[in-house]
Short mmCIF file of C-alpha atoms and ligand atoms in Angstrom, two decimals:
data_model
loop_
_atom_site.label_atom_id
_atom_site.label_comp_id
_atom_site.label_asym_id
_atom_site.label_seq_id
_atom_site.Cartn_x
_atom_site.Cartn_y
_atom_site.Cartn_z
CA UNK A 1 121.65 81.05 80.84
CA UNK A 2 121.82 84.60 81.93
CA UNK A 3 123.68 87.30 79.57
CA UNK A 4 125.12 90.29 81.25
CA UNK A 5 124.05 92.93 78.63
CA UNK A 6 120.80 95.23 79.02
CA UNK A 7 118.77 94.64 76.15
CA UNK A 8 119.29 98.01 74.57
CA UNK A 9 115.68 99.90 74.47
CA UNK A 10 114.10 101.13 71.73
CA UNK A 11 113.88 104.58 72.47
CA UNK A 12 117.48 106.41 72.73
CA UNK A 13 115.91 108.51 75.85
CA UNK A 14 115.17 105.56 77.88
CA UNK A 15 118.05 104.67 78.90
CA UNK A 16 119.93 108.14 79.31
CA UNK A 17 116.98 108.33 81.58
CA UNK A 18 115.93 105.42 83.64
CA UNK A 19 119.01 103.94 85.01
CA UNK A 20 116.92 102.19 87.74
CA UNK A 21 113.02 101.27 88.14
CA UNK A 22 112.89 104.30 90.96
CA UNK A 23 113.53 106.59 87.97
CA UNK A 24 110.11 106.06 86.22
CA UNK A 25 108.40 107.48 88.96
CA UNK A 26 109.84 111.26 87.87
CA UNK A 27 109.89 110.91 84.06
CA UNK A 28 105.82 109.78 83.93
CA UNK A 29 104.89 112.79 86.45
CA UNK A 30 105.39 114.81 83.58
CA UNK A 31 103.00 112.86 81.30
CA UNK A 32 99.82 111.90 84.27
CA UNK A 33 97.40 114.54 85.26
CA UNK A 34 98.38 114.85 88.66
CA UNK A 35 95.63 113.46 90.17
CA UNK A 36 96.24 110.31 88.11
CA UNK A 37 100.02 110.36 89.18
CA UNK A 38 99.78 110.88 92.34
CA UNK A 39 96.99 108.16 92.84
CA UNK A 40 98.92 105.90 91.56
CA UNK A 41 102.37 106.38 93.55
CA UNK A 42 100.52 107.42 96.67
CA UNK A 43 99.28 105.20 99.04
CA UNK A 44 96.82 105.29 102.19
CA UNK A 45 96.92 107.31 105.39
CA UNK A 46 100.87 108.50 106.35
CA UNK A 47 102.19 106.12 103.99
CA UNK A 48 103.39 104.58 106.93
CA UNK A 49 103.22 101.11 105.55
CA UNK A 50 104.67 102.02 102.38
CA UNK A 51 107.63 103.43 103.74
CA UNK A 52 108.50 100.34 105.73
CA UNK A 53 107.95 98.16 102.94
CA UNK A 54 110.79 100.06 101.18
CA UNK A 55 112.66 100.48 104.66
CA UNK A 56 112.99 97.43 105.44
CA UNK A 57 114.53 96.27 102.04
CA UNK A 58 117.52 98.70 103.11
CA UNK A 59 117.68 97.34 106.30
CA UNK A 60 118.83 94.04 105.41
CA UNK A 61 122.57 93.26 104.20
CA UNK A 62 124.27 89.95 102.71
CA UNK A 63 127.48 88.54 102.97
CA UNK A 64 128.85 88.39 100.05
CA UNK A 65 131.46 85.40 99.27
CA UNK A 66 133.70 85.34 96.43
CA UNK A 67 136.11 83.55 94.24
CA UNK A 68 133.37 81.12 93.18
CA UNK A 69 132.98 80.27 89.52
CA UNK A 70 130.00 82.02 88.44
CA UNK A 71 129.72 82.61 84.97
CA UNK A 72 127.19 80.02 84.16
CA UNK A 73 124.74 81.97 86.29
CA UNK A 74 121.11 81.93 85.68
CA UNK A 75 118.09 83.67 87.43
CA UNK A 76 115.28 80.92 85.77
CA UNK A 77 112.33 79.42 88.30
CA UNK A 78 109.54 77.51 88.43
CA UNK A 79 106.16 78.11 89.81
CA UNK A 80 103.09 76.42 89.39
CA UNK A 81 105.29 74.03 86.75
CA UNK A 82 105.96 76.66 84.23
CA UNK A 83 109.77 77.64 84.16
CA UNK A 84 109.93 81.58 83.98
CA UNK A 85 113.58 83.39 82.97
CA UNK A 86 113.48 85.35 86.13
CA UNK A 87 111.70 85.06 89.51
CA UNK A 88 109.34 88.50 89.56
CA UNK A 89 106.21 89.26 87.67
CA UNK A 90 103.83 92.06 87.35
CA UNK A 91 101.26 92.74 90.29
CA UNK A 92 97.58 93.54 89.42
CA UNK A 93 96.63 97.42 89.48
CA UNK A 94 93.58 98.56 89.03
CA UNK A 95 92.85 101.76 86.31
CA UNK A 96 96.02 100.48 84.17
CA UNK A 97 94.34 101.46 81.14
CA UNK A 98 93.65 104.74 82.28
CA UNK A 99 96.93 105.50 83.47
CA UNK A 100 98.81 103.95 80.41
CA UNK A 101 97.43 104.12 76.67
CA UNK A 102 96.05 100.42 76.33
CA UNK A 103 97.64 99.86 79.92
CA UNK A 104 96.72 96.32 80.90
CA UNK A 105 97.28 95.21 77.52
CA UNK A 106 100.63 96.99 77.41
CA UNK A 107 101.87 95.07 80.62
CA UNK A 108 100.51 91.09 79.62
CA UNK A 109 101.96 91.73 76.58
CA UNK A 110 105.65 92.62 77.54
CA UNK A 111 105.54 90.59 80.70
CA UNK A 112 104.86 87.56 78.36
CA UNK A 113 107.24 88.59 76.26
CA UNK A 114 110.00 88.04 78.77
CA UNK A 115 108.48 84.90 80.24
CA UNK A 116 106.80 86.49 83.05
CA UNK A 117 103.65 86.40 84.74
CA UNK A 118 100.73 89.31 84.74
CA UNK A 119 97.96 89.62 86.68
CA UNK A 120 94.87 91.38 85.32
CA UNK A 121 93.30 93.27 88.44
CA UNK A 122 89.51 92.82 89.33
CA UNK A 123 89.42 96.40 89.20
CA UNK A 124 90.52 96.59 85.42
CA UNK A 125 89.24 98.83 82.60
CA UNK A 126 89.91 96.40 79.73
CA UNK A 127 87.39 93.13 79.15
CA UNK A 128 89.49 90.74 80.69
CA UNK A 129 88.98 87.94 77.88
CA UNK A 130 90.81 90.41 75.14
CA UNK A 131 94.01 90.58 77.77
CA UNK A 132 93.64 86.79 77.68
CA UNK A 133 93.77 86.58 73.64
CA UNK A 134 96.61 88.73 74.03
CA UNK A 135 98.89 87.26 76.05
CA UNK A 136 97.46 83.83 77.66
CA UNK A 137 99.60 83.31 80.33
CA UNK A 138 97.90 86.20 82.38
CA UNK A 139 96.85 85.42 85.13
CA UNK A 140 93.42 86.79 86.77
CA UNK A 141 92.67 89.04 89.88
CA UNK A 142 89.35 89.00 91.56
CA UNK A 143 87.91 91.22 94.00
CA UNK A 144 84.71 89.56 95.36
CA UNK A 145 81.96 90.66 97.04
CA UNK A 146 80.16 88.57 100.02
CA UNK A 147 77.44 87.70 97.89
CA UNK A 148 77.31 84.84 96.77
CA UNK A 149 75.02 85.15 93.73
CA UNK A 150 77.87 87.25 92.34
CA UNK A 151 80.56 84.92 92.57
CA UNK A 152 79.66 81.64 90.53
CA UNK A 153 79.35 83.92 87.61
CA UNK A 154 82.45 85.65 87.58
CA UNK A 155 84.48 82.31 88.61
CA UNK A 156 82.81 80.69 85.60
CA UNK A 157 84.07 83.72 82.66
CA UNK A 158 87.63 83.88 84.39
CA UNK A 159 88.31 80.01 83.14
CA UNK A 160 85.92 80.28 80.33
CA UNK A 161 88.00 83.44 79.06
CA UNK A 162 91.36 80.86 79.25
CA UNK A 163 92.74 81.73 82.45
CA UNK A 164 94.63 78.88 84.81
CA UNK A 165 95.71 80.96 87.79
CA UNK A 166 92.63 82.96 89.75
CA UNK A 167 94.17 85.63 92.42
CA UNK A 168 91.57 86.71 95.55
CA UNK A 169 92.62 89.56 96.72
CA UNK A 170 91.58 89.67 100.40
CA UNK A 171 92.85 92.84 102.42
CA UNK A 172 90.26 95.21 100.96
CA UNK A 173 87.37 95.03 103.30
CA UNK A 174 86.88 98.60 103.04
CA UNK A 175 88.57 101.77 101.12
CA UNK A 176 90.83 103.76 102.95
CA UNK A 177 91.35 107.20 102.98
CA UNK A 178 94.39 107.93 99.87
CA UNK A 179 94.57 111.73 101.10
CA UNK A 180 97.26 112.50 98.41
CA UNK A 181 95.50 111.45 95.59
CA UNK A 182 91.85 112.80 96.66
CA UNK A 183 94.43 116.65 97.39
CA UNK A 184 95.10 116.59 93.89
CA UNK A 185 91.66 115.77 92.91
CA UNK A 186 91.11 111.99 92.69
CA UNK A 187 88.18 111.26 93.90
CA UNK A 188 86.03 107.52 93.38
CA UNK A 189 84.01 107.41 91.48
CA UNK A 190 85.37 110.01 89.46
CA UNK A 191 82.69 113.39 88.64
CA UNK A 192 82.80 114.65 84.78
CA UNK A 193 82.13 118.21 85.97
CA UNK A 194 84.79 118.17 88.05
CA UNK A 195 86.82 121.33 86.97
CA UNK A 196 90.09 120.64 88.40
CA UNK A 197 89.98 117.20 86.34
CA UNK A 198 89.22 119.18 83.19
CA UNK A 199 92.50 121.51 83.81
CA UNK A 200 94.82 118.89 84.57
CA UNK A 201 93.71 117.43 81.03
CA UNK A 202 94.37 120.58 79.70
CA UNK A 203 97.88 120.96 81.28
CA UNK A 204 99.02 117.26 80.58
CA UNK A 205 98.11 117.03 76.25
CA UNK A 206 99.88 113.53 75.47
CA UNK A 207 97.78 111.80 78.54
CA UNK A 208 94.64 113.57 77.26
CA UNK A 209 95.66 112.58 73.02
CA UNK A 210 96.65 108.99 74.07
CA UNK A 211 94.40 107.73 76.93
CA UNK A 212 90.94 109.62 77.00
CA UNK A 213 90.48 110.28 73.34
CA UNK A 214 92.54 107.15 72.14
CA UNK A 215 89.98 104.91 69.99
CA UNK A 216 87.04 107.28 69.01
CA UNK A 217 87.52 108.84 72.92
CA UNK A 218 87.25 105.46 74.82
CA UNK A 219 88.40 107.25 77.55
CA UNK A 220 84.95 108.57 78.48
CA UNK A 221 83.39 105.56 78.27
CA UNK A 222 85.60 103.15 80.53
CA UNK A 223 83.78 100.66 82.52
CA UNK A 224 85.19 98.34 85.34
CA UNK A 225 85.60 95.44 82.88
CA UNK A 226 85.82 92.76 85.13
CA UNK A 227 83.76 92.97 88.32
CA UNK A 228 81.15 90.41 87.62
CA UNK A 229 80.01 87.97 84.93
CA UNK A 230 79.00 90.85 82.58
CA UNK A 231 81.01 94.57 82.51
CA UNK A 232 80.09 96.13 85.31
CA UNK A 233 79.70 100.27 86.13
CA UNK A 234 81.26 103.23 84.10
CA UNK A 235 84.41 104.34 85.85
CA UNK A 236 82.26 108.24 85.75
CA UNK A 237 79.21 106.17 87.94
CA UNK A 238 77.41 108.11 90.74
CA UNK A 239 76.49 104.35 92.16
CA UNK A 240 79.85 102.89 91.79
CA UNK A 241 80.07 102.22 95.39
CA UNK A 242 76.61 100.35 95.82
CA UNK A 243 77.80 98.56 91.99
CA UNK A 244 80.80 96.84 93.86
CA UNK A 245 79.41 95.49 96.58
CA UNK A 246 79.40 93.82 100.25
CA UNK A 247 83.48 93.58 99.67
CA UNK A 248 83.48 93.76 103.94
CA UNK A 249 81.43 90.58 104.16
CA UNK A 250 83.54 88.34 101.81
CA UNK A 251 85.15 85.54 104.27
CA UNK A 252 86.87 82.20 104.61
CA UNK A 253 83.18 80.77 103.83
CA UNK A 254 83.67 81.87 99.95
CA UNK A 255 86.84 81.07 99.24
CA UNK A 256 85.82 77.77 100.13
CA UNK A 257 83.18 78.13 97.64
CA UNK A 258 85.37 79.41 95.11
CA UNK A 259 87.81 76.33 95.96
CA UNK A 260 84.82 74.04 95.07
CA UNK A 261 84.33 75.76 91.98
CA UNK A 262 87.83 76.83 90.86
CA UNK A 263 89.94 73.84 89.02
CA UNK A 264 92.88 75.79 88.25
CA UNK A 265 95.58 76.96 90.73
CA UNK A 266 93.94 79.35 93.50
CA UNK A 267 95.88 82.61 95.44
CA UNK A 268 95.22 84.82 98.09
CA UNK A 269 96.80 88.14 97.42
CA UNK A 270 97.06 90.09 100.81
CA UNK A 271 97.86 87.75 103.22
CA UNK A 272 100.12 89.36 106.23
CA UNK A 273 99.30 86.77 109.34
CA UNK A 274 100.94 83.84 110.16
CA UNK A 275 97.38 82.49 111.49
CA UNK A 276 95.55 83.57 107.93
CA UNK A 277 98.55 81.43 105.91
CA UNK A 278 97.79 78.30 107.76
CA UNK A 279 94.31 79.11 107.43
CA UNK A 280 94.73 79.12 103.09
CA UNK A 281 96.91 75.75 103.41
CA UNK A 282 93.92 74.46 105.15
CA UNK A 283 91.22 75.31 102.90
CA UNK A 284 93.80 73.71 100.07
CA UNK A 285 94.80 77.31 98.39
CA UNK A 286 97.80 76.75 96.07
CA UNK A 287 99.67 80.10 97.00
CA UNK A 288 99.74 82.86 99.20
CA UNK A 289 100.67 86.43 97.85
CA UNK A 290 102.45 88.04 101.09
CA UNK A 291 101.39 91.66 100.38
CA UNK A 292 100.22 94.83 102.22
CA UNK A 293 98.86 96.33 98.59
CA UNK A 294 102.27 98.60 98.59
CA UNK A 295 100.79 100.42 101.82
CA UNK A 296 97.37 101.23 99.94
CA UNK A 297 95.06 99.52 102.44
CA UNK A 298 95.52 99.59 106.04
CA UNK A 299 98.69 102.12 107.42
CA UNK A 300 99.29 100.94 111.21
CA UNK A 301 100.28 97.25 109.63
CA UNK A 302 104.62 95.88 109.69
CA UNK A 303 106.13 95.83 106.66
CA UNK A 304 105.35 92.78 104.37
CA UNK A 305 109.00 91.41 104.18
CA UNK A 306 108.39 91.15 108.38
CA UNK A 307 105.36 89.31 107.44
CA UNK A 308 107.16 87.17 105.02
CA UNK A 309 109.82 86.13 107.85
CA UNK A 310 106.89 84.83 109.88
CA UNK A 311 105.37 82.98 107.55
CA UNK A 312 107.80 81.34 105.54
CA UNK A 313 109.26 80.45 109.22
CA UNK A 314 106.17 78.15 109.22
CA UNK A 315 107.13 76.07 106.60
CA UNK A 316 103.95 75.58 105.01
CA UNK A 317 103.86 73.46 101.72
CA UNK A 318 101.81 76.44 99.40
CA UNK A 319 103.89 78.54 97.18
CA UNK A 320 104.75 81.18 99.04
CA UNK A 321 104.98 84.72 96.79
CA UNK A 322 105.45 88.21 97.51
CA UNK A 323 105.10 91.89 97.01
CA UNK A 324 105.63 95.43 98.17
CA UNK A 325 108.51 97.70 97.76
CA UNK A 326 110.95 95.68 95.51
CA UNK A 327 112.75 98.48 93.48
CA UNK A 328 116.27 96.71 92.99
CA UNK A 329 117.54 93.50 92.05
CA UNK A 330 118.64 92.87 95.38
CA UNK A 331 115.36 93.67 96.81
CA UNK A 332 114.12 90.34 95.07
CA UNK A 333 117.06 88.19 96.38
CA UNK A 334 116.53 89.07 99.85
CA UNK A 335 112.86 88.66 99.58
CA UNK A 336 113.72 84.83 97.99
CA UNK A 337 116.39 84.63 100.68
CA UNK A 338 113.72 85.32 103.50
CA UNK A 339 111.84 82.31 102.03
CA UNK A 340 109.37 83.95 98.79
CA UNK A 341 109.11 81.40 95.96
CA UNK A 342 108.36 84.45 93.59
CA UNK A 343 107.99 87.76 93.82
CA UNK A 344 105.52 90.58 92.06
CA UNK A 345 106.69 94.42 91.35
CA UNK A 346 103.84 97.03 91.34
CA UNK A 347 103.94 100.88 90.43
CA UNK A 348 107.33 101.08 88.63
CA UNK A 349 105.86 98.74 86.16
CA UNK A 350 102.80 100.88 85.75
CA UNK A 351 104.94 104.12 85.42
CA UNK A 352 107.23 102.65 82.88
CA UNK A 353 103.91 101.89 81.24
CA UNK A 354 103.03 105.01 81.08
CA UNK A 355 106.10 106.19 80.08
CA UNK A 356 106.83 104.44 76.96
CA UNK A 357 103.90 101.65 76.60
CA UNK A 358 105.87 98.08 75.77
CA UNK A 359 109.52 99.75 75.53
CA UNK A 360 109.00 101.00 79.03
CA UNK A 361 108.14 97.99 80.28
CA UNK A 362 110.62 95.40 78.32
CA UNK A 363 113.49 98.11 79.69
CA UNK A 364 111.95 98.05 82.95
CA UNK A 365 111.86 94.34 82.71
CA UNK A 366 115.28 94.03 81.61
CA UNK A 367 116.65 96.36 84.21
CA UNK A 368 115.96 94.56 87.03
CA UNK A 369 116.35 91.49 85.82
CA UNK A 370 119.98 92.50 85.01
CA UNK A 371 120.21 93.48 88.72
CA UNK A 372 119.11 90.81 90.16
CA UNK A 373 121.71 88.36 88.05
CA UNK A 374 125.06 91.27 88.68
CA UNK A 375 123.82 90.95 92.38
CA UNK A 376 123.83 86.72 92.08
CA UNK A 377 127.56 87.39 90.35
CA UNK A 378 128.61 89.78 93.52
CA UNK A 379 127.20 87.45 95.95
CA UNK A 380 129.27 84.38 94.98
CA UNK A 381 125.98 81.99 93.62
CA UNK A 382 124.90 80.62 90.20
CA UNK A 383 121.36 79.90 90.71
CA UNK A 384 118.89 81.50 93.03
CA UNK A 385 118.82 78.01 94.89
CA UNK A 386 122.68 79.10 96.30
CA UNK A 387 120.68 81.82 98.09
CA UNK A 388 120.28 79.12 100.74
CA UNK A 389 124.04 79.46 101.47
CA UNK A 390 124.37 82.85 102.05
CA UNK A 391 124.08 84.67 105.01
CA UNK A 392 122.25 87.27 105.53
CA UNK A 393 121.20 89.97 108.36
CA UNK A 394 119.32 92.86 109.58
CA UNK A 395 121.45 95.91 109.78
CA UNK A 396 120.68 96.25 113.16
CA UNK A 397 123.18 93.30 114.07
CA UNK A 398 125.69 93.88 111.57
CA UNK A 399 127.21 95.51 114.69
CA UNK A 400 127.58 91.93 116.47
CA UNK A 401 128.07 90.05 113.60
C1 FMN B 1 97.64 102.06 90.99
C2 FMN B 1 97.56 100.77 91.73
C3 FMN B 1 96.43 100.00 91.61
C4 FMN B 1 96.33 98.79 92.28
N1 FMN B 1 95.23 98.01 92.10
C5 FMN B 1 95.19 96.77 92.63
C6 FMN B 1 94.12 95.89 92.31
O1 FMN B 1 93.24 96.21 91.54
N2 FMN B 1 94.13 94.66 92.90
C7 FMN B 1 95.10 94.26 93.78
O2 FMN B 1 95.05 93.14 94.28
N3 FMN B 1 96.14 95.07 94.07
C8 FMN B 1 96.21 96.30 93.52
N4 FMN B 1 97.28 97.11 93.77
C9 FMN B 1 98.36 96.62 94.65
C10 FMN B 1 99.44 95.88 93.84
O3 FMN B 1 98.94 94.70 93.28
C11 FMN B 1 100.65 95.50 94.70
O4 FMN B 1 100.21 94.81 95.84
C12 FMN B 1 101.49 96.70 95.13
O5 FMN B 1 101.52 97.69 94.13
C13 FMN B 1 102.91 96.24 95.42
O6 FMN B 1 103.68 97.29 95.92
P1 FMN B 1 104.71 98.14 95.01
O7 FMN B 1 103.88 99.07 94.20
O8 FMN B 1 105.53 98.83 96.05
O9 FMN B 1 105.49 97.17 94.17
C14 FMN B 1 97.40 98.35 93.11
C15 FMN B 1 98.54 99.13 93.23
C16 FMN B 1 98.64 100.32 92.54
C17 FMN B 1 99.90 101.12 92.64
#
């Protein structure tokens, strides 16, 4: 049953500040080292993509009916059979840890907390079978190279560490270009001499007490945790590039290898074509993330809620999820209402993170859960299944309508 009250946060500040997940974004610029911030918020090219994944959120509008009894309202589904309180999770970002103190850790933890599902990113900074004592229900996020010697390995730790749902993340072929971040000095792999790194440590204290010299100065010893059956490279490694691999010749071919090998349920994260979803029910994937990466990858693609409209259209019998762009409550309804059994929520979970470690994320958690069930109220339904029965269209033909 959903309760109309925001769990009150811990910290006072929190909630005289962050009214809405947008409003992380501000309070942690204070806290990153720009080049850190600004990687993380930024995405690739024009931010094209990015801005049409938020775009076209605003461009869609309900009718709302009323006078319907709505007070026994709740916002629970179920994916993969396991019931969760409310239909979003948290999407896998790479450099968590280095962003937040204990950062992936931070986020499994709270999102299991509230009943929600995590995914640990391929790209992670913390071993991925101490996120998986920590909060079980994780689920795991690989980036694989074409190689196939490298895959069996890694397939074979991801279910021996505990983990039942394996993510491929698929629309990375190459890096693009994240101009932003690189102008305020992010650069991969990351130089220790670089100077402008060591000032923005020096202007930004906190980051520099509770992330890089956290734990007898972890910080200068991260590794990418999770890249292969053993750790894999130093985040501060002049062969990083080489380290992670042939990532433009991983195809169809090996995630039919990993289907082989994988028993538990199996997602591709990045799908945007029609063509490419019918292609995963084919090769018997369990569930499609619809996802652009939040406009980090490529910047002359439509927005991933257009994607979602073509796909879903298809009516394909894999669980159909989603991300890029939610910020509100009724950013999740319309993305269930345009077919998405689930949906994942990216950088304002990171920020909040950052922000205030578990309290940032349980209020960040609780915000837009409490959106999304004021927006079911407004909208006349008591269970996201009453979605089905209300109209919705794009502003362009509210006009005609
Ligand atoms: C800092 C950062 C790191 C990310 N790293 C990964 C990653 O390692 N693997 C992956 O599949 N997606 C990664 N993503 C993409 C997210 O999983 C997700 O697709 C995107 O953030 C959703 O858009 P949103 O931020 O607008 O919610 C990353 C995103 C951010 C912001």
């Amino acid at each position: 049953m959903y309760a109309l009250k925001i769990r009150p946060p811990a910290r006072n500040h929190l909630s005289r500040r962050v009214a809405n997940l947008n409003d992380f974004e501000a309070e942690t610029e204070r806290f990153l080292p720009p080049a850190l911030f600004h990687y993380v918020a930024g995405a690739s090219e024009d931010a094209a993509v990015y801005t049409r994944n938020l775009r076209a959120f605003r461009e869609r509008a309900f009718f709302p009916r009323v006078l319907v009894d709505v007070s026994g309202r709740s916002t629970s589904t179920t994916l993969f059979g396991v019931e969760h309180p409310h239909p979003f999770g948290i999407a896998p970002m790479g450099f968590s840890r280095m962003i937040a103190p204990d950062g992936d850790i931070v986020l499994a933890q709270s999102a299991a907390e509230a009943g929600l599902p995590f995914i640990l990113s391929g790209a992670s900074l913390t071993a991925m079978e101490e996120v998986a004592a920590a909060a079980p229900s994780s689920w795991f996020q690989a980036y694989l190279p074409g190689e196939e010697s490298r895959i069996d390995g890694l397939i074979d730790r991801v279910e021996a560490a505990g983990f039942r749902t394996l993510v491929l993340t698929a629309d990375t072929a190459v890096h693009p270009l994240h101009e932003r971040a690189a102008r305020h000095g992010f650069v991969s792999p990351i130089r220790k001499t670089d100077l402008r790194l060591a000032w923005q440590g020096i202007s930004r204290p906190s980051w520099v007490r509770q992330v890089l010299l956290r734990n007898r100065m972890a910080g200068f010893h991260f590794r990418f945790e999770n890249m292969d059956a053993s750790a894999g490279p130093p985040v501060l490694s002049s062969t990083l590039i080489r380290d992670i691999g042939r990532r433009d010749a991983f195809s169809w071919r090996h995630v039919k290898m990993v289907r082989k090998r994988w028993k538990g349920n199996l997602v591709i994260k990045g799908v945007m074509s029609a063509q490419d979803a019918d292609l995963a029910e084919k090769a018997g994937i369990d569930g499609i993330i619809v996802s652009n990466h939040g406009g980090r990858q490529i910047d002359c693609a439509v927005s991933a809620l257009a994607s979602l409209e073509q796909i879903t259209a298809k009516g394909l019998s894999l669980k159909v999820m989603y991300d890029g762009g939610i910020r509100r409550g009724s950013d999740v309804l319309k993305a269930l209402k345009v077919g998405a059994d689930f949906v994942f929520v990216g950088r304002p979970m990171l920020f909040a993170a950052a922000m205030a470690g578990r309290d940032g994320v349980a209020h960040a958690i609780s915000l837009l859960s409490h959106e999304i069930g004021m927006n079911m109220a407004l909208l006349g339904i008591s269970g996201l299944e009453g979605l089905r029965d209300v109209e919705m269209v794009a502003d362009n033909q509210e006009a005609s309508a």
